[in-house]
């Protein structure tokens, strides 16, 4: 969601394009943009100071993960590290509030870091105008971060909601959870009840200055809350916790970020909705100059480390699915009476269902269970005890073909015979694996003595095509 929200706030500096702001003021539509801390203060995250044309070199529009993700990787932040993020976020809130916009969804997941580690406030889908101070819809936000007045139906609120949410978010950066989730409850109603009634307990390890800041931000009484007593963000900026901080330096992004997101990494939680790629289908593919021309204007080049991380994620996911499928197959085969223990106990390379083109005229597909060994291929139908057998020496070639729009494996056998199997009973990747293993087994040289020694003792009909 955050990645989709990335947009250009540069035009907000000129205030000539009012559509987004008007949408916020009407409470209609979503401003799907990302606010660079600098652009929110008139110093564009994508440019320089307004009207000067001066470039800062900051903000290429690329973001590298949100604070929720970095919190999970980095661990909780120290007070000094948290102060950096708090200061940049405060400037962003100050600018929005000066335009009568209340954000309403402040949380680590909505705070993106740019490639240098500076803050970008994202996802303004819940932001709205509070200039008329009319009652706004209740429960707009994220449970555990919403202010008490937001949870109370019919109660008008303004920028006060954001200062309470800021207190909740800073607490999470320091402790790893919202102050109203410390009992590990996931029940939204219970979280809301605690927000409305519970006094927040601050750890003894917090410095007096930090305690003063959080106690001020987390006041349930709006009239006593920091930022809500008439001077807005200035009240928060004057807290002892920020003593010695040069707010102009914060404004110009001159303070070094405590965390610079690694380049060439995903900087996001693993995504499993990625299609798998078959190595056999992509191996040896080379892009021509005409192909390269198509990609010349692409703004992004994916690094090898990123590709490796995606590949490892897909590999783990596919293996997990395969293990589940294998377990189901074993249970089913046991019910059907297939001697899988026999197959796996020997040197079986691969086994499973495929459809075989059968009958004297080779017009019907027959469901068969196949076992592939280094020196032979065996198969049998439902309830059949004699096992059909084809030795690797009898196979002239293993080919890929198509029969009635179905991908098939065609085994050409000495004497002009053929064996055709399709993937109707297995997936395409499995069929590719069958073809690969059959080719390897049929092309591998073997000793006749070893071959004879491996023929099993059960009754079978030789070359039962």
GROMACS .gro file of C-alpha atoms in nm:
model
  465
    1UNK     CA    1   0.000   0.000   0.000
    2UNK     CA    2   0.280   0.239   0.091
    3UNK     CA    3   0.463   0.169  -0.234
    4UNK     CA    4   0.149   0.248  -0.432
    5UNK     CA    5   0.114   0.570  -0.235
    6UNK     CA    6   0.446   0.710  -0.348
    7UNK     CA    7   0.384   1.031  -0.539
    8UNK     CA    8   0.526   1.373  -0.609
    9UNK     CA    9   0.445   1.639  -0.353
   10UNK     CA   10   0.654   1.895  -0.536
   11UNK     CA   11   0.346   2.066  -0.677
   12UNK     CA   12   0.211   2.117  -0.324
   13UNK     CA   13   0.482   2.375  -0.269
   14UNK     CA   14   0.337   2.608  -0.533
   15UNK     CA   15  -0.019   2.571  -0.400
   16UNK     CA   16  -0.150   2.615  -0.756
   17UNK     CA   17  -0.294   2.262  -0.768
   18UNK     CA   18  -0.566   2.256  -0.507
   19UNK     CA   19  -0.751   1.938  -0.607
   20UNK     CA   20  -0.580   1.717  -0.348
   21UNK     CA   21  -0.618   1.969  -0.066
   22UNK     CA   22  -0.980   2.035  -0.156
   23UNK     CA   23  -1.046   1.660  -0.154
   24UNK     CA   24  -0.908   1.645   0.198
   25UNK     CA   25  -1.113   1.944   0.308
   26UNK     CA   26  -1.433   1.794   0.167
   27UNK     CA   27  -1.349   1.461   0.325
   28UNK     CA   28  -1.387   1.298  -0.017
   29UNK     CA   29  -1.132   1.107  -0.215
   30UNK     CA   30  -0.788   0.988  -0.109
   31UNK     CA   31  -0.473   1.189  -0.153
   32UNK     CA   32  -0.258   0.899  -0.261
   33UNK     CA   33   0.077   1.070  -0.219
   34UNK     CA   34   0.384   1.056  -0.005
   35UNK     CA   35   0.481   1.363   0.191
   36UNK     CA   36   0.851   1.418   0.219
   37UNK     CA   37   0.932   1.584   0.550
   38UNK     CA   38   1.107   1.860   0.363
   39UNK     CA   39   0.828   1.924   0.114
   40UNK     CA   40   0.582   1.953   0.400
   41UNK     CA   41   0.787   2.241   0.529
   42UNK     CA   42   0.834   2.407   0.191
   43UNK     CA   43   1.167   2.237   0.124
   44UNK     CA   44   1.080   1.980  -0.138
   45UNK     CA   45   1.188   1.624  -0.079
   46UNK     CA   46   1.216   1.613  -0.457
   47UNK     CA   47   1.369   1.959  -0.501
   48UNK     CA   48   1.504   2.263  -0.321
   49UNK     CA   49   1.372   2.560  -0.129
   50UNK     CA   50   1.053   2.698  -0.278
   51UNK     CA   51   1.111   2.951  -0.552
   52UNK     CA   52   1.491   2.933  -0.542
   53UNK     CA   53   1.551   2.642  -0.776
   54UNK     CA   54   1.819   2.529  -0.531
   55UNK     CA   55   1.865   2.153  -0.530
   56UNK     CA   56   1.942   1.968  -0.210
   57UNK     CA   57   2.039   1.639  -0.371
   58UNK     CA   58   1.781   1.475  -0.148
   59UNK     CA   59   1.473   1.278  -0.235
   60UNK     CA   60   1.485   1.095  -0.563
   61UNK     CA   61   1.138   0.963  -0.493
   62UNK     CA   62   1.272   0.622  -0.389
   63UNK     CA   63   1.172   0.487  -0.052
   64UNK     CA   64   1.338   0.201   0.128
   65UNK     CA   65   1.087   0.046   0.364
   66UNK     CA   66   0.870   0.176   0.647
   67UNK     CA   67   0.949   0.217   1.016
   68UNK     CA   68   0.738  -0.086   1.107
   69UNK     CA   69   0.960  -0.308   0.891
   70UNK     CA   70   1.284  -0.146   1.007
   71UNK     CA   71   1.169  -0.180   1.368
   72UNK     CA   72   1.128  -0.554   1.313
   73UNK     CA   73   1.479  -0.579   1.163
   74UNK     CA   74   1.667  -0.325   1.374
   75UNK     CA   75   1.493  -0.388   1.706
   76UNK     CA   76   1.368  -0.109   1.932
   77UNK     CA   77   1.530   0.230   1.893
   78UNK     CA   78   1.721   0.424   2.158
   79UNK     CA   79   1.591   0.759   2.285
   80UNK     CA   80   1.844   0.945   2.069
   81UNK     CA   81   1.743   0.749   1.758
   82UNK     CA   82   1.375   0.796   1.828
   83UNK     CA   83   1.431   1.172   1.874
   84UNK     CA   84   1.551   1.199   1.512
   85UNK     CA   85   1.231   1.042   1.373
   86UNK     CA   86   1.009   1.234   1.615
   87UNK     CA   87   1.160   1.568   1.508
   88UNK     CA   88   1.109   1.511   1.134
   89UNK     CA   89   0.754   1.379   1.187
   90UNK     CA   90   0.667   1.680   1.405
   91UNK     CA   91   0.761   1.917   1.122
   92UNK     CA   92   0.540   1.721   0.883
   93UNK     CA   93   0.244   1.733   1.124
   94UNK     CA   94   0.303   2.102   1.188
   95UNK     CA   95   0.272   2.177   0.818
   96UNK     CA   96  -0.043   1.968   0.771
   97UNK     CA   97  -0.206   2.127   1.075
   98UNK     CA   98  -0.124   2.475   0.943
   99UNK     CA   99  -0.338   2.381   0.642
  100UNK     CA  100  -0.620   2.253   0.867
  101UNK     CA  101  -0.551   1.892   0.773
  102UNK     CA  102  -0.556   1.625   1.044
  103UNK     CA  103  -0.368   1.310   0.941
  104UNK     CA  104  -0.552   1.053   1.162
  105UNK     CA  105  -0.340   0.748   1.078
  106UNK     CA  106   0.003   0.808   1.231
  107UNK     CA  107   0.182   0.478   1.293
  108UNK     CA  108   0.521   0.323   1.203
  109UNK     CA  109   0.381   0.143   0.898
  110UNK     CA  110   0.290   0.478   0.740
  111UNK     CA  111   0.631   0.639   0.796
  112UNK     CA  112   0.857   0.557   0.503
  113UNK     CA  113   1.231   0.616   0.493
  114UNK     CA  114   1.393   0.753   0.180
  115UNK     CA  115   1.721   0.622   0.044
  116UNK     CA  116   1.914   0.846   0.286
  117UNK     CA  117   1.707   0.747   0.592
  118UNK     CA  118   1.491   1.062   0.617
  119UNK     CA  119   1.120   1.049   0.692
  120UNK     CA  120   0.835   1.051   0.441
  121UNK     CA  121   0.478   1.050   0.571
  122UNK     CA  122   0.264   0.829   0.346
  123UNK     CA  123  -0.096   0.715   0.297
  124UNK     CA  124  -0.320   1.018   0.346
  125UNK     CA  125  -0.635   0.815   0.282
  126UNK     CA  126  -0.783   0.908   0.622
  127UNK     CA  127  -0.665   1.270   0.631
  128UNK     CA  128  -0.946   1.527   0.651
  129UNK     CA  129  -1.019   1.896   0.698
  130UNK     CA  130  -1.089   2.023   1.050
  131UNK     CA  131  -1.129   2.395   0.975
  132UNK     CA  132  -1.502   2.393   1.055
  133UNK     CA  133  -1.451   2.177   1.365
  134UNK     CA  134  -1.762   1.980   1.281
  135UNK     CA  135  -1.800   1.625   1.418
  136UNK     CA  136  -1.597   1.386   1.205
  137UNK     CA  137  -1.665   1.013   1.160
  138UNK     CA  138  -1.553   0.818   1.467
  139UNK     CA  139  -1.302   0.533   1.467
  140UNK     CA  140  -1.104   0.655   1.167
  141UNK     CA  141  -0.752   0.526   1.218
  142UNK     CA  142  -0.572   0.225   1.359
  143UNK     CA  143  -0.668   0.070   1.692
  144UNK     CA  144  -0.397   0.130   1.948
  145UNK     CA  145  -0.307   0.467   1.794
  146UNK     CA  146  -0.644   0.647   1.792
  147UNK     CA  147  -0.702   0.925   2.045
  148UNK     CA  148  -0.987   0.892   2.299
  149UNK     CA  149  -1.186   1.172   2.131
  150UNK     CA  150  -1.167   0.984   1.798
  151UNK     CA  151  -1.320   0.677   1.960
  152UNK     CA  152  -1.614   0.874   2.099
  153UNK     CA  153  -1.898   0.907   1.849
  154UNK     CA  154  -2.023   1.255   1.773
  155UNK     CA  155  -1.726   1.429   1.937
  156UNK     CA  156  -1.559   1.698   1.727
  157UNK     CA  157  -1.181   1.689   1.716
  158UNK     CA  158  -0.898   1.855   1.531
  159UNK     CA  159  -0.519   1.819   1.522
  160UNK     CA  160  -0.534   1.693   1.882
  161UNK     CA  161  -0.582   1.340   1.745
  162UNK     CA  162  -0.243   1.345   1.571
  163UNK     CA  163  -0.049   1.445   1.885
  164UNK     CA  164  -0.197   1.154   2.080
  165UNK     CA  165  -0.112   0.917   1.793
  166UNK     CA  166   0.243   1.055   1.790
  167UNK     CA  167   0.279   0.959   2.157
  168UNK     CA  168   0.159   0.605   2.081
  169UNK     CA  169   0.396   0.573   1.785
  170UNK     CA  170   0.703   0.699   1.974
  171UNK     CA  171   0.624   0.454   2.255
  172UNK     CA  172   0.622   0.170   2.000
  173UNK     CA  173   0.958   0.273   1.853
  174UNK     CA  174   1.104   0.248   2.203
  175UNK     CA  175   0.924  -0.062   2.332
  176UNK     CA  176   0.811  -0.254   2.024
  177UNK     CA  177   0.436  -0.220   2.089
  178UNK     CA  178   0.170   0.046   2.133
  179UNK     CA  179   0.110   0.151   2.497
  180UNK     CA  180  -0.237  -0.002   2.471
  181UNK     CA  181  -0.117  -0.336   2.333
  182UNK     CA  182   0.132  -0.414   2.607
  183UNK     CA  183  -0.092  -0.686   2.745
  184UNK     CA  184  -0.068  -0.856   2.404
  185UNK     CA  185  -0.441  -0.836   2.346
  186UNK     CA  186  -0.555  -0.833   1.983
  187UNK     CA  187  -0.919  -0.762   2.062
  188UNK     CA  188  -0.999  -0.422   1.910
  189UNK     CA  189  -1.275  -0.346   2.161
  190UNK     CA  190  -1.041  -0.420   2.451
  191UNK     CA  191  -0.771  -0.198   2.298
  192UNK     CA  192  -1.026   0.083   2.259
  193UNK     CA  193  -1.144   0.034   2.618
  194UNK     CA  194  -0.788   0.063   2.747
  195UNK     CA  195  -0.731   0.374   2.535
  196UNK     CA  196  -1.037   0.538   2.693
  197UNK     CA  197  -0.975   0.433   3.054
  198UNK     CA  198  -0.621   0.310   3.120
  199UNK     CA  199  -0.344   0.531   3.253
  200UNK     CA  200  -0.028   0.456   3.056
  201UNK     CA  201   0.255   0.316   3.267
  202UNK     CA  202   0.597   0.430   3.148
  203UNK     CA  203   0.904   0.213   3.220
  204UNK     CA  204   1.150   0.332   3.484
  205UNK     CA  205   1.425   0.314   3.221
  206UNK     CA  206   1.278   0.616   3.039
  207UNK     CA  207   1.462   0.942   3.105
  208UNK     CA  208   1.272   1.221   3.289
  209UNK     CA  209   1.266   1.427   2.967
  210UNK     CA  210   1.117   1.138   2.770
  211UNK     CA  211   0.859   1.071   3.041
  212UNK     CA  212   0.754   1.435   3.033
  213UNK     CA  213   0.711   1.425   2.654
  214UNK     CA  214   0.508   1.103   2.646
  215UNK     CA  215   0.293   1.195   2.944
  216UNK     CA  216   0.210   1.522   2.770
  217UNK     CA  217   0.125   1.359   2.436
  218UNK     CA  218  -0.076   1.073   2.588
  219UNK     CA  219  -0.304   1.293   2.800
  220UNK     CA  220  -0.664   1.173   2.765
  221UNK     CA  221  -0.783   1.526   2.847
  222UNK     CA  222  -0.741   1.722   2.523
  223UNK     CA  223  -0.713   2.054   2.710
  224UNK     CA  224  -0.402   1.928   2.892
  225UNK     CA  225  -0.240   1.750   2.598
  226UNK     CA  226   0.082   1.873   2.441
  227UNK     CA  227   0.014   2.047   2.110
  228UNK     CA  228  -0.346   2.124   2.206
  229UNK     CA  229  -0.310   2.419   2.443
  230UNK     CA  230  -0.307   2.698   2.188
  231UNK     CA  231   0.042   2.694   2.032
  232UNK     CA  232   0.030   2.367   1.840
  233UNK     CA  233   0.358   2.204   1.741
  234UNK     CA  234   0.561   2.474   1.916
  235UNK     CA  235   0.455   2.328   2.252
  236UNK     CA  236   0.599   1.990   2.152
  237UNK     CA  237   0.917   2.138   2.005
  238UNK     CA  238   0.988   2.324   2.330
  239UNK     CA  239   0.982   2.006   2.542
  240UNK     CA  240   1.308   1.937   2.735
  241UNK     CA  241   1.343   1.611   2.538
  242UNK     CA  242   1.428   1.820   2.230
  243UNK     CA  243   1.660   2.060   2.413
  244UNK     CA  244   1.969   2.139   2.206
  245UNK     CA  245   1.801   2.038   1.880
  246UNK     CA  246   1.831   2.295   1.601
  247UNK     CA  247   1.494   2.282   1.428
  248UNK     CA  248   1.631   2.464   1.125
  249UNK     CA  249   1.884   2.182   1.088
  250UNK     CA  250   1.597   1.932   1.110
  251UNK     CA  251   1.411   2.135   0.848
  252UNK     CA  252   1.713   2.119   0.614
  253UNK     CA  253   1.769   1.747   0.684
  254UNK     CA  254   2.121   1.813   0.809
  255UNK     CA  255   2.114   1.568   1.099
  256UNK     CA  256   2.248   1.222   1.006
  257UNK     CA  257   1.976   0.954   1.020
  258UNK     CA  258   2.036   0.674   1.272
  259UNK     CA  259   1.955   0.414   1.008
  260UNK     CA  260   2.033   0.427   0.637
  261UNK     CA  261   1.835   0.149   0.464
  262UNK     CA  262   2.064  -0.094   0.278
  263UNK     CA  263   2.075  -0.041  -0.095
  264UNK     CA  264   2.002  -0.338  -0.317
  265UNK     CA  265   1.777  -0.506  -0.060
  266UNK     CA  266   1.401  -0.540  -0.052
  267UNK     CA  267   1.355  -0.356   0.284
  268UNK     CA  268   1.009  -0.507   0.319
  269UNK     CA  269   0.855  -0.823   0.457
  270UNK     CA  270   0.872  -1.126   0.226
  271UNK     CA  271   0.595  -1.147  -0.030
  272UNK     CA  272   0.475  -1.492  -0.133
  273UNK     CA  273   0.252  -1.382  -0.420
  274UNK     CA  274   0.530  -1.422  -0.674
  275UNK     CA  275   0.493  -1.663  -0.965
  276UNK     CA  276   0.748  -1.941  -0.986
  277UNK     CA  277   0.988  -1.966  -1.279
  278UNK     CA  278   1.100  -2.288  -1.438
  279UNK     CA  279   1.477  -2.295  -1.484
  280UNK     CA  280   1.441  -2.524  -1.785
  281UNK     CA  281   1.227  -2.265  -1.963
  282UNK     CA  282   1.454  -1.966  -1.893
  283UNK     CA  283   1.803  -2.118  -1.913
  284UNK     CA  284   2.013  -1.988  -2.200
  285UNK     CA  285   1.781  -1.701  -2.291
  286UNK     CA  286   1.973  -1.395  -2.412
  287UNK     CA  287   1.836  -1.046  -2.470
  288UNK     CA  288   1.903  -0.897  -2.811
  289UNK     CA  289   1.983  -0.531  -2.872
  290UNK     CA  290   1.622  -0.477  -2.980
  291UNK     CA  291   1.509  -0.625  -2.647
  292UNK     CA  292   1.743  -0.398  -2.453
  293UNK     CA  293   1.594  -0.098  -2.632
  294UNK     CA  294   1.257  -0.173  -2.473
  295UNK     CA  295   1.408  -0.150  -2.125
  296UNK     CA  296   1.632   0.152  -2.186
  297UNK     CA  297   1.386   0.399  -2.033
  298UNK     CA  298   1.295   0.184  -1.733
  299UNK     CA  299   1.364   0.384  -1.412
  300UNK     CA  300   1.455   0.081  -1.203
  301UNK     CA  301   1.717  -0.190  -1.224
  302UNK     CA  302   1.670  -0.477  -0.978
  303UNK     CA  303   1.991  -0.573  -0.803
  304UNK     CA  304   2.120  -0.929  -0.786
  305UNK     CA  305   2.082  -0.929  -0.405
  306UNK     CA  306   1.714  -0.841  -0.443
  307UNK     CA  307   1.667  -1.115  -0.702
  308UNK     CA  308   1.842  -1.362  -0.473
  309UNK     CA  309   1.613  -1.275  -0.182
  310UNK     CA  310   1.303  -1.317  -0.400
  311UNK     CA  311   1.436  -1.649  -0.535
  312UNK     CA  312   1.503  -1.783  -0.186
  313UNK     CA  313   1.156  -1.679  -0.070
  314UNK     CA  314   0.988  -1.849  -0.366
  315UNK     CA  315   1.207  -2.158  -0.321
  316UNK     CA  316   1.104  -2.193   0.044
  317UNK     CA  317   0.737  -2.138  -0.038
  318UNK     CA  318   0.738  -2.394  -0.322
  319UNK     CA  319   0.917  -2.650  -0.105
  320UNK     CA  320   0.661  -2.605   0.172
  321UNK     CA  321   0.376  -2.659  -0.076
  322UNK     CA  322   0.553  -2.963  -0.224
  323UNK     CA  323   0.596  -3.118   0.122
  324UNK     CA  324   0.223  -3.081   0.187
  325UNK     CA  325   0.141  -3.231  -0.155
  326UNK     CA  326   0.379  -3.521  -0.094
  327UNK     CA  327   0.214  -3.594   0.243
  328UNK     CA  328  -0.130  -3.603   0.079
  329UNK     CA  329  -0.001  -3.833  -0.197
  330UNK     CA  330   0.145  -4.075   0.057
  331UNK     CA  331  -0.184  -4.094   0.245
  332UNK     CA  332  -0.378  -4.150  -0.078
  333UNK     CA  333  -0.138  -4.412  -0.210
  334UNK     CA  334  -0.160  -4.603   0.115
  335UNK     CA  335  -0.538  -4.616   0.078
  336UNK     CA  336  -0.507  -4.734  -0.285
  337UNK     CA  337  -0.260  -5.007  -0.191
  338UNK     CA  338   0.032  -4.875  -0.396
  339UNK     CA  339   0.364  -5.015  -0.281
  340UNK     CA  340   0.527  -4.677  -0.229
  341UNK     CA  341   0.736  -4.818   0.053
  342UNK     CA  342   0.876  -5.066  -0.199
  343UNK     CA  343   0.955  -4.790  -0.446
  344UNK     CA  344   1.109  -4.553  -0.195
  345UNK     CA  345   1.296  -4.838  -0.029
  346UNK     CA  346   1.478  -4.913  -0.354
  347UNK     CA  347   1.654  -4.657  -0.570
  348UNK     CA  348   1.340  -4.485  -0.698
  349UNK     CA  349   1.418  -4.148  -0.858
  350UNK     CA  350   1.061  -4.026  -0.897
  351UNK     CA  351   0.706  -4.156  -0.868
  352UNK     CA  352   0.352  -4.029  -0.919
  353UNK     CA  353   0.043  -4.029  -1.139
  354UNK     CA  354   0.051  -3.955  -1.512
  355UNK     CA  355  -0.199  -4.020  -1.793
  356UNK     CA  356  -0.081  -4.279  -2.048
  357UNK     CA  357  -0.217  -4.301  -2.402
  358UNK     CA  358  -0.343  -4.658  -2.420
  359UNK     CA  359  -0.568  -4.922  -2.584
  360UNK     CA  360  -0.476  -5.086  -2.919
  361UNK     CA  361  -0.550  -4.769  -3.119
  362UNK     CA  362  -0.380  -4.527  -2.876
  363UNK     CA  363  -0.692  -4.310  -2.848
  364UNK     CA  364  -0.774  -4.323  -2.476
  365UNK     CA  365  -0.595  -4.173  -2.179
  366UNK     CA  366  -0.542  -4.417  -1.894
  367UNK     CA  367  -0.454  -4.311  -1.540
  368UNK     CA  368  -0.141  -4.492  -1.422
  369UNK     CA  369   0.099  -4.469  -1.130
  370UNK     CA  370   0.461  -4.452  -1.249
  371UNK     CA  371   0.791  -4.535  -1.077
  372UNK     CA  372   1.119  -4.423  -1.231
  373UNK     CA  373   1.437  -4.612  -1.139
  374UNK     CA  374   1.791  -4.561  -1.276
  375UNK     CA  375   1.750  -4.862  -1.509
  376UNK     CA  376   1.375  -4.889  -1.575
  377UNK     CA  377   1.031  -4.729  -1.577
  378UNK     CA  378   0.741  -4.914  -1.410
  379UNK     CA  379   0.369  -4.838  -1.400
  380UNK     CA  380   0.038  -4.991  -1.311
  381UNK     CA  381  -0.330  -4.902  -1.298
  382UNK     CA  382  -0.580  -4.894  -1.013
  383UNK     CA  383  -0.596  -5.234  -0.842
  384UNK     CA  384  -0.356  -5.400  -1.089
  385UNK     CA  385  -0.096  -5.630  -0.939
  386UNK     CA  386   0.118  -5.707  -1.250
  387UNK     CA  387   0.352  -5.413  -1.305
  388UNK     CA  388   0.444  -5.301  -1.658
  389UNK     CA  389   0.814  -5.256  -1.718
  390UNK     CA  390   1.029  -5.067  -1.966
  391UNK     CA  391   1.409  -5.077  -1.935
  392UNK     CA  392   1.619  -4.771  -2.012
  393UNK     CA  393   1.811  -4.963  -2.283
  394UNK     CA  394   1.487  -4.999  -2.480
  395UNK     CA  395   1.432  -4.622  -2.496
  396UNK     CA  396   1.575  -4.452  -2.807
  397UNK     CA  397   1.470  -4.097  -2.718
  398UNK     CA  398   1.266  -3.885  -2.475
  399UNK     CA  399   1.082  -3.602  -2.652
  400UNK     CA  400   0.831  -3.331  -2.576
  401UNK     CA  401   0.518  -3.333  -2.790
  402UNK     CA  402   0.157  -3.221  -2.790
  403UNK     CA  403  -0.151  -3.440  -2.829
  404UNK     CA  404  -0.488  -3.266  -2.857
  405UNK     CA  405  -0.345  -2.945  -2.704
  406UNK     CA  406  -0.198  -3.136  -2.409
  407UNK     CA  407   0.173  -3.130  -2.329
  408UNK     CA  408   0.311  -3.483  -2.338
  409UNK     CA  409   0.628  -3.686  -2.296
  410UNK     CA  410   0.690  -3.916  -2.592
  411UNK     CA  411   0.918  -4.217  -2.538
  412UNK     CA  412   1.037  -4.367  -2.869
  413UNK     CA  413   1.112  -4.736  -2.811
  414UNK     CA  414   1.316  -4.984  -3.015
  415UNK     CA  415   1.104  -5.171  -3.266
  416UNK     CA  416   0.901  -4.863  -3.362
  417UNK     CA  417   0.684  -4.860  -3.050
  418UNK     CA  418   0.594  -4.548  -2.852
  419UNK     CA  419   0.483  -4.459  -2.501
  420UNK     CA  420   0.302  -4.127  -2.461
  421UNK     CA  421   0.233  -3.975  -2.117
  422UNK     CA  422   0.064  -3.645  -2.037
  423UNK     CA  423   0.052  -3.411  -1.742
  424UNK     CA  424  -0.320  -3.446  -1.692
  425UNK     CA  425  -0.257  -3.616  -1.358
  426UNK     CA  426   0.032  -3.390  -1.257
  427UNK     CA  427   0.128  -3.024  -1.277
  428UNK     CA  428   0.334  -2.872  -1.559
  429UNK     CA  429   0.648  -2.838  -1.341
  430UNK     CA  430   0.615  -3.206  -1.247
  431UNK     CA  431   0.586  -3.304  -1.614
  432UNK     CA  432   0.901  -3.104  -1.690
  433UNK     CA  433   1.076  -3.287  -1.405
  434UNK     CA  434   0.960  -3.625  -1.535
  435UNK     CA  435   1.097  -3.541  -1.881
  436UNK     CA  436   1.430  -3.427  -1.740
  437UNK     CA  437   1.475  -3.733  -1.518
  438UNK     CA  438   1.374  -3.972  -1.796
  439UNK     CA  439   1.628  -3.814  -2.032
  440UNK     CA  440   1.903  -3.835  -1.771
  441UNK     CA  441   1.823  -4.197  -1.689
  442UNK     CA  442   1.800  -4.310  -2.053
  443UNK     CA  443   2.125  -4.135  -2.152
  444UNK     CA  444   2.328  -4.266  -1.860
  445UNK     CA  445   2.557  -4.564  -1.943
  446UNK     CA  446   2.505  -4.869  -1.722
  447UNK     CA  447   2.641  -5.218  -1.669
  448UNK     CA  448   2.421  -5.511  -1.787
  449UNK     CA  449   2.512  -5.700  -1.468
  450UNK     CA  450   2.386  -5.416  -1.250
  451UNK     CA  451   2.076  -5.387  -1.466
  452UNK     CA  452   1.981  -5.751  -1.417
  453UNK     CA  453   2.049  -5.738  -1.046
  454UNK     CA  454   1.802  -5.457  -0.997
  455UNK     CA  455   1.497  -5.618  -1.153
  456UNK     CA  456   1.249  -5.662  -0.863
  457UNK     CA  457   1.101  -5.998  -0.768
  458UNK     CA  458   0.733  -5.910  -0.812
  459UNK     CA  459   0.538  -6.045  -1.111
  460UNK     CA  460   0.528  -5.811  -1.411
  461UNK     CA  461   0.436  -5.811  -1.782
  462UNK     CA  462   0.745  -5.710  -1.980
  463UNK     CA  463   0.709  -5.406  -2.209
  464UNK     CA  464   0.333  -5.385  -2.146
  465UNK     CA  465   0.262  -5.088  -2.368
   0.00000   0.00000   0.00000
